[in-house]
């Protein structure tokens, strides 16, 4: 009986690893599409669009891995480079549908955000870190790539705007932890965490829910506006 139980646990562990890899791969493709789609709207050339897509896909994970003192995945697995190239090809082939479809960026960006948050939380927990660190790493994995993307295309990063973005990652990490507290297995925790990110982001955008803004000094705001005009 003990041997059969160990075999069952081994098979479930393989399934968990496969699910995390699946989230990582799909998230990479989704984030690459979101970056390339915005680059297309900004009239970038093919190389520029590829760079934006690639940085969007690997930016958050690279920052997470450096903080966790491990080699970033794209440096040992060529999948990320190939996946970004495939995403660029998809945008080129289906450009009439993707570039002009207003919801394309939001859909792929939200999918990538949800899946990368799960990957970041799961990887941190596997390395023995506590949940508060895992939630921070998950949020960083999900949101950092988008920040770099927005900087490259000269836009104010979504994380700094009123709409909920990185906070959706925190919500997903919280529900991941809550699922674990209730004794659910890793597979269920990952699904619930990812869905929580996705639902939070979608509901926040549909109903225009956002965090309160800080109101600064009017004189300082005028000075900043003048600096921006210079």
PDB file of N, CA, C and O in Angstrom, residues 48-103:
ATOM      1  N   UNK A  48      11.948  45.742 -33.325  1.00  0.00           N
ATOM      2  CA  UNK A  48      11.477  46.464 -32.152  1.00  0.00           C
ATOM      3  C   UNK A  48      10.279  45.784 -31.505  1.00  0.00           C
ATOM      4  O   UNK A  48      10.187  45.684 -30.280  1.00  0.00           O
ATOM      5  N   UNK A  49       9.350  45.294 -32.349  1.00  0.00           N
ATOM      6  CA  UNK A  49       8.170  44.603 -31.829  1.00  0.00           C
ATOM      7  C   UNK A  49       8.571  43.315 -31.118  1.00  0.00           C
ATOM      8  O   UNK A  49       8.020  42.969 -30.060  1.00  0.00           O
ATOM      9  N   UNK A  50       9.553  42.608 -31.691  1.00  0.00           N
ATOM     10  CA  UNK A  50      10.022  41.368 -31.057  1.00  0.00           C
ATOM     11  C   UNK A  50      10.653  41.659 -29.698  1.00  0.00           C
ATOM     12  O   UNK A  50      10.402  40.947 -28.717  1.00  0.00           O
ATOM     13  N   UNK A  51      11.472  42.698 -29.634  1.00  0.00           N
ATOM     14  CA  UNK A  51      12.128  43.057 -28.371  1.00  0.00           C
ATOM     15  C   UNK A  51      11.092  43.400 -27.304  1.00  0.00           C
ATOM     16  O   UNK A  51      11.184  42.940 -26.160  1.00  0.00           O
ATOM     17  N   UNK A  52      10.092  44.185 -27.674  1.00  0.00           N
ATOM     18  CA  UNK A  52       9.042  44.556 -26.716  1.00  0.00           C
ATOM     19  C   UNK A  52       8.296  43.314 -26.237  1.00  0.00           C
ATOM     20  O   UNK A  52       8.042  43.146 -25.043  1.00  0.00           O
ATOM     21  N   UNK A  53       7.945  42.426 -27.175  1.00  0.00           N
ATOM     22  CA  UNK A  53       7.249  41.201 -26.795  1.00  0.00           C
ATOM     23  C   UNK A  53       8.086  40.310 -25.908  1.00  0.00           C
ATOM     24  O   UNK A  53       7.598  39.753 -24.909  1.00  0.00           O
ATOM     25  N   UNK A  54       9.360  40.177 -26.235  1.00  0.00           N
ATOM     26  CA  UNK A  54      10.250  39.315 -25.459  1.00  0.00           C
ATOM     27  C   UNK A  54      10.461  39.856 -24.045  1.00  0.00           C
ATOM     28  O   UNK A  54      10.386  39.102 -23.066  1.00  0.00           O
ATOM     29  N   UNK A  55      10.708  41.149 -23.943  1.00  0.00           N
ATOM     30  CA  UNK A  55      10.925  41.757 -22.631  1.00  0.00           C
ATOM     31  C   UNK A  55       9.659  41.674 -21.779  1.00  0.00           C
ATOM     32  O   UNK A  55       9.727  41.441 -20.569  1.00  0.00           O
ATOM     33  N   UNK A  56       8.507  41.847 -22.413  1.00  0.00           N
ATOM     34  CA  UNK A  56       7.243  41.719 -21.688  1.00  0.00           C
ATOM     35  C   UNK A  56       7.075  40.311 -21.131  1.00  0.00           C
ATOM     36  O   UNK A  56       6.612  40.122 -20.003  1.00  0.00           O
ATOM     37  N   UNK A  57       7.475  39.320 -21.924  1.00  0.00           N
ATOM     38  CA  UNK A  57       7.288  37.921 -21.529  1.00  0.00           C
ATOM     39  C   UNK A  57       8.252  37.480 -20.440  1.00  0.00           C
ATOM     40  O   UNK A  57       7.876  36.697 -19.560  1.00  0.00           O
ATOM     41  N   UNK A  58       9.503  37.967 -20.487  1.00  0.00           N
ATOM     42  CA  UNK A  58      10.514  37.431 -19.558  1.00  0.00           C
ATOM     43  C   UNK A  58      10.919  38.419 -18.468  1.00  0.00           C
ATOM     44  O   UNK A  58      11.656  38.050 -17.551  1.00  0.00           O
ATOM     45  N   UNK A  59      10.436  39.665 -18.551  1.00  0.00           N
ATOM     46  CA  UNK A  59      10.883  40.688 -17.607  1.00  0.00           C
ATOM     47  C   UNK A  59      10.590  40.368 -16.154  1.00  0.00           C
ATOM     48  O   UNK A  59      11.482  40.410 -15.298  1.00  0.00           O
ATOM     49  N   UNK A  60       9.337  40.035 -15.859  1.00  0.00           N
ATOM     50  CA  UNK A  60       8.957  39.750 -14.476  1.00  0.00           C
ATOM     51  C   UNK A  60       9.627  38.505 -13.929  1.00  0.00           C
ATOM     52  O   UNK A  60      10.110  38.484 -12.790  1.00  0.00           O
ATOM     53  N   UNK A  61       9.680  37.449 -14.737  1.00  0.00           N
ATOM     54  CA  UNK A  61      10.314  36.208 -14.304  1.00  0.00           C
ATOM     55  C   UNK A  61      11.805  36.365 -14.085  1.00  0.00           C
ATOM     56  O   UNK A  61      12.380  35.767 -13.167  1.00  0.00           O
ATOM     57  N   UNK A  62      12.455  37.179 -14.931  1.00  0.00           N
ATOM     58  CA  UNK A  62      13.893  37.416 -14.776  1.00  0.00           C
ATOM     59  C   UNK A  62      14.191  38.139 -13.469  1.00  0.00           C
ATOM     60  O   UNK A  62      15.096  37.750 -12.718  1.00  0.00           O
ATOM     61  N   UNK A  63      13.412  39.175 -13.178  1.00  0.00           N
ATOM     62  CA  UNK A  63      13.597  39.912 -11.929  1.00  0.00           C
ATOM     63  C   UNK A  63      13.355  39.008 -10.730  1.00  0.00           C
ATOM     64  O   UNK A  63      14.111  39.037  -9.749  1.00  0.00           O
ATOM     65  N   UNK A  64      12.319  38.175 -10.800  1.00  0.00           N
ATOM     66  CA  UNK A  64      12.024  37.233  -9.712  1.00  0.00           C
ATOM     67  C   UNK A  64      13.181  36.261  -9.505  1.00  0.00           C
ATOM     68  O   UNK A  64      13.637  36.043  -8.372  1.00  0.00           O
ATOM     69  N   UNK A  65      13.681  35.673 -10.594  1.00  0.00           N
ATOM     70  CA  UNK A  65      14.748  34.678 -10.475  1.00  0.00           C
ATOM     71  C   UNK A  65      16.038  35.280  -9.948  1.00  0.00           C
ATOM     72  O   UNK A  65      16.780  34.636  -9.196  1.00  0.00           O
ATOM     73  N   UNK A  66      16.334  36.527 -10.325  1.00  0.00           N
ATOM     74  CA  UNK A  66      17.533  37.187  -9.809  1.00  0.00           C
ATOM     75  C   UNK A  66      17.423  37.394  -8.302  1.00  0.00           C
ATOM     76  O   UNK A  66      18.400  37.206  -7.564  1.00  0.00           O
ATOM     77  N   UNK A  67      16.234  37.780  -7.830  1.00  0.00           N
ATOM     78  CA  UNK A  67      16.034  37.965  -6.397  1.00  0.00           C
ATOM     79  C   UNK A  67      16.066  36.635  -5.647  1.00  0.00           C
ATOM     80  O   UNK A  67      16.521  36.570  -4.498  1.00  0.00           O
ATOM     81  N   UNK A  68      15.611  35.583  -6.291  1.00  0.00           N
ATOM     82  CA  UNK A  68      15.625  34.254  -5.675  1.00  0.00           C
ATOM     83  C   UNK A  68      16.956  33.543  -5.878  1.00  0.00           C
ATOM     84  O   UNK A  68      17.123  32.400  -5.457  1.00  0.00           O
ATOM     85  N   UNK A  69      17.886  34.221  -6.545  1.00  0.00           N
ATOM     86  CA  UNK A  69      19.239  33.708  -6.781  1.00  0.00           C
ATOM     87  C   UNK A  69      19.231  32.392  -7.562  1.00  0.00           C
ATOM     88  O   UNK A  69      19.888  31.421  -7.192  1.00  0.00           O
ATOM     89  N   UNK A  70      18.472  32.405  -8.658  1.00  0.00           N
ATOM     90  CA  UNK A  70      18.451  31.257  -9.554  1.00  0.00           C
ATOM     91  C   UNK A  70      18.558  31.748 -10.991  1.00  0.00           C
ATOM     92  O   UNK A  70      18.272  32.913 -11.276  1.00  0.00           O
ATOM     93  N   UNK A  71      18.993  30.882 -11.888  1.00  0.00           N
ATOM     94  CA  UNK A  71      19.187  31.277 -13.285  1.00  0.00           C
ATOM     95  C   UNK A  71      17.837  31.493 -13.960  1.00  0.00           C
ATOM     96  O   UNK A  71      16.971  30.623 -13.903  1.00  0.00           O
ATOM     97  N   UNK A  72      17.629  32.644 -14.609  1.00  0.00           N
ATOM     98  CA  UNK A  72      16.363  32.878 -15.323  1.00  0.00           C
ATOM     99  C   UNK A  72      16.099  31.798 -16.365  1.00  0.00           C
ATOM    100  O   UNK A  72      17.019  31.327 -17.038  1.00  0.00           O
ATOM    101  N   UNK A  73      14.824  31.426 -16.486  1.00  0.00           N
ATOM    102  CA  UNK A  73      14.452  30.312 -17.355  1.00  0.00           C
ATOM    103  C   UNK A  73      14.845  30.501 -18.808  1.00  0.00           C
ATOM    104  O   UNK A  73      15.247  29.543 -19.480  1.00  0.00           O
ATOM    105  N   UNK A  74      14.791  31.736 -19.324  1.00  0.00           N
ATOM    106  CA  UNK A  74      15.078  31.955 -20.740  1.00  0.00           C
ATOM    107  C   UNK A  74      16.556  31.751 -21.069  1.00  0.00           C
ATOM    108  O   UNK A  74      16.926  31.586 -22.240  1.00  0.00           O
ATOM    109  N   UNK A  75      17.421  31.721 -20.036  1.00  0.00           N
ATOM    110  CA  UNK A  75      18.847  31.526 -20.267  1.00  0.00           C
ATOM    111  C   UNK A  75      19.220  30.050 -20.379  1.00  0.00           C
ATOM    112  O   UNK A  75      20.322  29.720 -20.840  1.00  0.00           O
ATOM    113  N   UNK A  76      18.307  29.169 -19.979  1.00  0.00           N
ATOM    114  CA  UNK A  76      18.592  27.727 -20.058  1.00  0.00           C
ATOM    115  C   UNK A  76      17.590  26.993 -20.944  1.00  0.00           C
ATOM    116  O   UNK A  76      17.771  25.806 -21.236  1.00  0.00           O
ATOM    117  N   UNK A  77      16.544  27.693 -21.377  1.00  0.00           N
ATOM    118  CA  UNK A  77      15.523  27.071 -22.206  1.00  0.00           C
ATOM    119  C   UNK A  77      15.180  28.014 -23.360  1.00  0.00           C
ATOM    120  O   UNK A  77      14.688  29.120 -23.122  1.00  0.00           O
ATOM    121  N   UNK A  78      15.451  27.597 -24.608  1.00  0.00           N
ATOM    122  CA  UNK A  78      15.190  28.481 -25.759  1.00  0.00           C
ATOM    123  C   UNK A  78      13.712  28.667 -26.065  1.00  0.00           C
ATOM    124  O   UNK A  78      13.372  29.415 -26.991  1.00  0.00           O
ATOM    125  N   UNK A  79      12.842  28.017 -25.296  1.00  0.00           N
ATOM    126  CA  UNK A  79      11.409  28.106 -25.575  1.00  0.00           C
ATOM    127  C   UNK A  79      10.922  29.547 -25.607  1.00  0.00           C
ATOM    128  O   UNK A  79      10.122  29.934 -26.454  1.00  0.00           O
ATOM    129  N   UNK A  80      11.396  30.359 -24.665  1.00  0.00           N
ATOM    130  CA  UNK A  80      10.908  31.721 -24.526  1.00  0.00           C
ATOM    131  C   UNK A  80      11.239  32.561 -25.761  1.00  0.00           C
ATOM    132  O   UNK A  80      10.442  33.394 -26.197  1.00  0.00           O
ATOM    133  N   UNK A  81      12.427  32.340 -26.313  1.00  0.00           N
ATOM    134  CA  UNK A  81      12.819  33.047 -27.536  1.00  0.00           C
ATOM    135  C   UNK A  81      11.955  32.602 -28.708  1.00  0.00           C
ATOM    136  O   UNK A  81      11.471  33.420 -29.493  1.00  0.00           O
ATOM    137  N   UNK A  82      11.738  31.276 -28.806  1.00  0.00           N
ATOM    138  CA  UNK A  82      10.939  30.720 -29.900  1.00  0.00           C
ATOM    139  C   UNK A  82       9.477  31.126 -29.759  1.00  0.00           C
ATOM    140  O   UNK A  82       8.814  31.481 -30.739  1.00  0.00           O
ATOM    141  N   UNK A  83       8.967  31.103 -28.536  1.00  0.00           N
ATOM    142  CA  UNK A  83       7.563  31.446 -28.290  1.00  0.00           C
ATOM    143  C   UNK A  83       7.283  32.895 -28.675  1.00  0.00           C
ATOM    144  O   UNK A  83       6.235  33.197 -29.260  1.00  0.00           O
ATOM    145  N   UNK A  84       8.220  33.787 -28.361  1.00  0.00           N
ATOM    146  CA  UNK A  84       8.047  35.191 -28.731  1.00  0.00           C
ATOM    147  C   UNK A  84       8.049  35.355 -30.248  1.00  0.00           C
ATOM    148  O   UNK A  84       7.263  36.146 -30.804  1.00  0.00           O
ATOM    149  N   UNK A  85       8.910  34.606 -30.931  1.00  0.00           N
ATOM    150  CA  UNK A  85       8.939  34.650 -32.399  1.00  0.00           C
ATOM    151  C   UNK A  85       7.616  34.149 -32.979  1.00  0.00           C
ATOM    152  O   UNK A  85       7.093  34.712 -33.955  1.00  0.00           O
ATOM    153  N   UNK A  86       7.063  33.104 -32.372  1.00  0.00           N
ATOM    154  CA  UNK A  86       5.771  32.581 -32.826  1.00  0.00           C
ATOM    155  C   UNK A  86       4.662  33.596 -32.579  1.00  0.00           C
ATOM    156  O   UNK A  86       3.757  33.764 -33.402  1.00  0.00           O
ATOM    157  N   UNK A  87       4.733  34.291 -31.441  1.00  0.00           N
ATOM    158  CA  UNK A  87       3.744  35.338 -31.148  1.00  0.00           C
ATOM    159  C   UNK A  87       3.823  36.461 -32.174  1.00  0.00           C
ATOM    160  O   UNK A  87       2.800  36.984 -32.637  1.00  0.00           O
ATOM    161  N   UNK A  88       5.051  36.832 -32.558  1.00  0.00           N
ATOM    162  CA  UNK A  88       5.228  37.865 -33.582  1.00  0.00           C
ATOM    163  C   UNK A  88       4.645  37.412 -34.913  1.00  0.00           C
ATOM    164  O   UNK A  88       3.975  38.187 -35.614  1.00  0.00           O
ATOM    165  N   UNK A  89       4.852  36.145 -35.253  1.00  0.00           N
ATOM    166  CA  UNK A  89       4.304  35.594 -36.491  1.00  0.00           C
ATOM    167  C   UNK A  89       2.777  35.626 -36.468  1.00  0.00           C
ATOM    168  O   UNK A  89       2.136  35.971 -37.476  1.00  0.00           O
ATOM    169  N   UNK A  90       2.183  35.299 -35.313  1.00  0.00           N
ATOM    170  CA  UNK A  90       0.717  35.322 -35.191  1.00  0.00           C
ATOM    171  C   UNK A  90       0.173  36.733 -35.391  1.00  0.00           C
ATOM    172  O   UNK A  90      -0.854  36.922 -36.052  1.00  0.00           O
ATOM    173  N   UNK A  91       0.865  37.727 -34.800  1.00  0.00           N
ATOM    174  CA  UNK A  91       0.415  39.108 -34.960  1.00  0.00           C
ATOM    175  C   UNK A  91       0.532  39.543 -36.416  1.00  0.00           C
ATOM    176  O   UNK A  91      -0.338  40.251 -36.942  1.00  0.00           O
ATOM    177  N   UNK A  92       1.594  39.101 -37.107  1.00  0.00           N
ATOM    178  CA  UNK A  92       1.771  39.450 -38.512  1.00  0.00           C
ATOM    179  C   UNK A  92       0.684  38.828 -39.379  1.00  0.00           C
ATOM    180  O   UNK A  92       0.116  39.478 -40.261  1.00  0.00           O
ATOM    181  N   UNK A  93       0.377  37.540 -39.113  1.00  0.00           N
ATOM    182  CA  UNK A  93      -0.602  36.826 -39.934  1.00  0.00           C
ATOM    183  C   UNK A  93      -2.017  37.308 -39.654  1.00  0.00           C
ATOM    184  O   UNK A  93      -2.824  37.488 -40.573  1.00  0.00           O
ATOM    185  N   UNK A  94      -2.324  37.535 -38.382  1.00  0.00           N
ATOM    186  CA  UNK A  94      -3.685  37.918 -37.997  1.00  0.00           C
ATOM    187  C   UNK A  94      -3.758  39.392 -37.590  1.00  0.00           C
ATOM    188  O   UNK A  94      -4.558  39.759 -36.726  1.00  0.00           O
ATOM    189  N   UNK A  95      -2.915  40.209 -38.184  1.00  0.00           N
ATOM    190  CA  UNK A  95      -2.836  41.609 -37.783  1.00  0.00           C
ATOM    191  C   UNK A  95      -4.161  42.349 -37.931  1.00  0.00           C
ATOM    192  O   UNK A  95      -4.505  43.196 -37.110  1.00  0.00           O
ATOM    193  N   UNK A  96      -4.928  42.045 -38.969  1.00  0.00           N
ATOM    194  CA  UNK A  96      -6.202  42.728 -39.180  1.00  0.00           C
ATOM    195  C   UNK A  96      -7.171  42.494 -38.030  1.00  0.00           C
ATOM    196  O   UNK A  96      -8.017  43.326 -37.739  1.00  0.00           O
ATOM    197  N   UNK A  97      -7.037  41.341 -37.391  1.00  0.00           N
ATOM    198  CA  UNK A  97      -7.949  41.009 -36.295  1.00  0.00           C
ATOM    199  C   UNK A  97      -7.388  41.449 -34.945  1.00  0.00           C
ATOM    200  O   UNK A  97      -8.131  41.909 -34.073  1.00  0.00           O
ATOM    201  N   UNK A  98      -6.065  41.307 -34.758  1.00  0.00           N
ATOM    202  CA  UNK A  98      -5.468  41.575 -33.459  1.00  0.00           C
ATOM    203  C   UNK A  98      -5.210  43.048 -33.212  1.00  0.00           C
ATOM    204  O   UNK A  98      -5.560  43.591 -32.159  1.00  0.00           O
ATOM    205  N   UNK A  99      -4.596  43.720 -34.183  1.00  0.00           N
ATOM    206  CA  UNK A  99      -4.202  45.111 -33.970  1.00  0.00           C
ATOM    207  C   UNK A  99      -5.407  46.025 -33.840  1.00  0.00           C
ATOM    208  O   UNK A  99      -5.431  46.959 -33.043  1.00  0.00           O
ATOM    209  N   UNK A 100      -6.461  45.748 -34.616  1.00  0.00           N
ATOM    210  CA  UNK A 100      -7.623  46.630 -34.611  1.00  0.00           C
ATOM    211  C   UNK A 100      -8.712  46.177 -33.638  1.00  0.00           C
ATOM    212  O   UNK A 100      -9.733  46.840 -33.522  1.00  0.00           O
ATOM    213  N   UNK A 101      -8.499  45.067 -32.962  1.00  0.00           N
ATOM    214  CA  UNK A 101      -9.470  44.597 -31.973  1.00  0.00           C
ATOM    215  C   UNK A 101      -9.101  45.195 -30.626  1.00  0.00           C
ATOM    216  O   UNK A 101      -8.058  44.888 -30.055  1.00  0.00           O
ATOM    217  N   UNK A 102      -9.938  46.060 -30.098  1.00  0.00           N
ATOM    218  CA  UNK A 102      -9.591  46.833 -28.906  1.00  0.00           C
ATOM    219  C   UNK A 102      -9.399  45.952 -27.669  1.00  0.00           C
ATOM    220  O   UNK A 102      -8.647  46.310 -26.774  1.00  0.00           O
ATOM    221  N   UNK A 103     -10.081  44.831 -27.591  1.00  0.00           N
ATOM    222  CA  UNK A 103      -9.990  43.984 -26.404  1.00  0.00           C
ATOM    223  C   UNK A 103      -8.825  43.009 -26.451  1.00  0.00           C
ATOM    224  O   UNK A 103      -8.580  42.296 -25.470  1.00  0.00           O
TER     225      UNK A 103
END
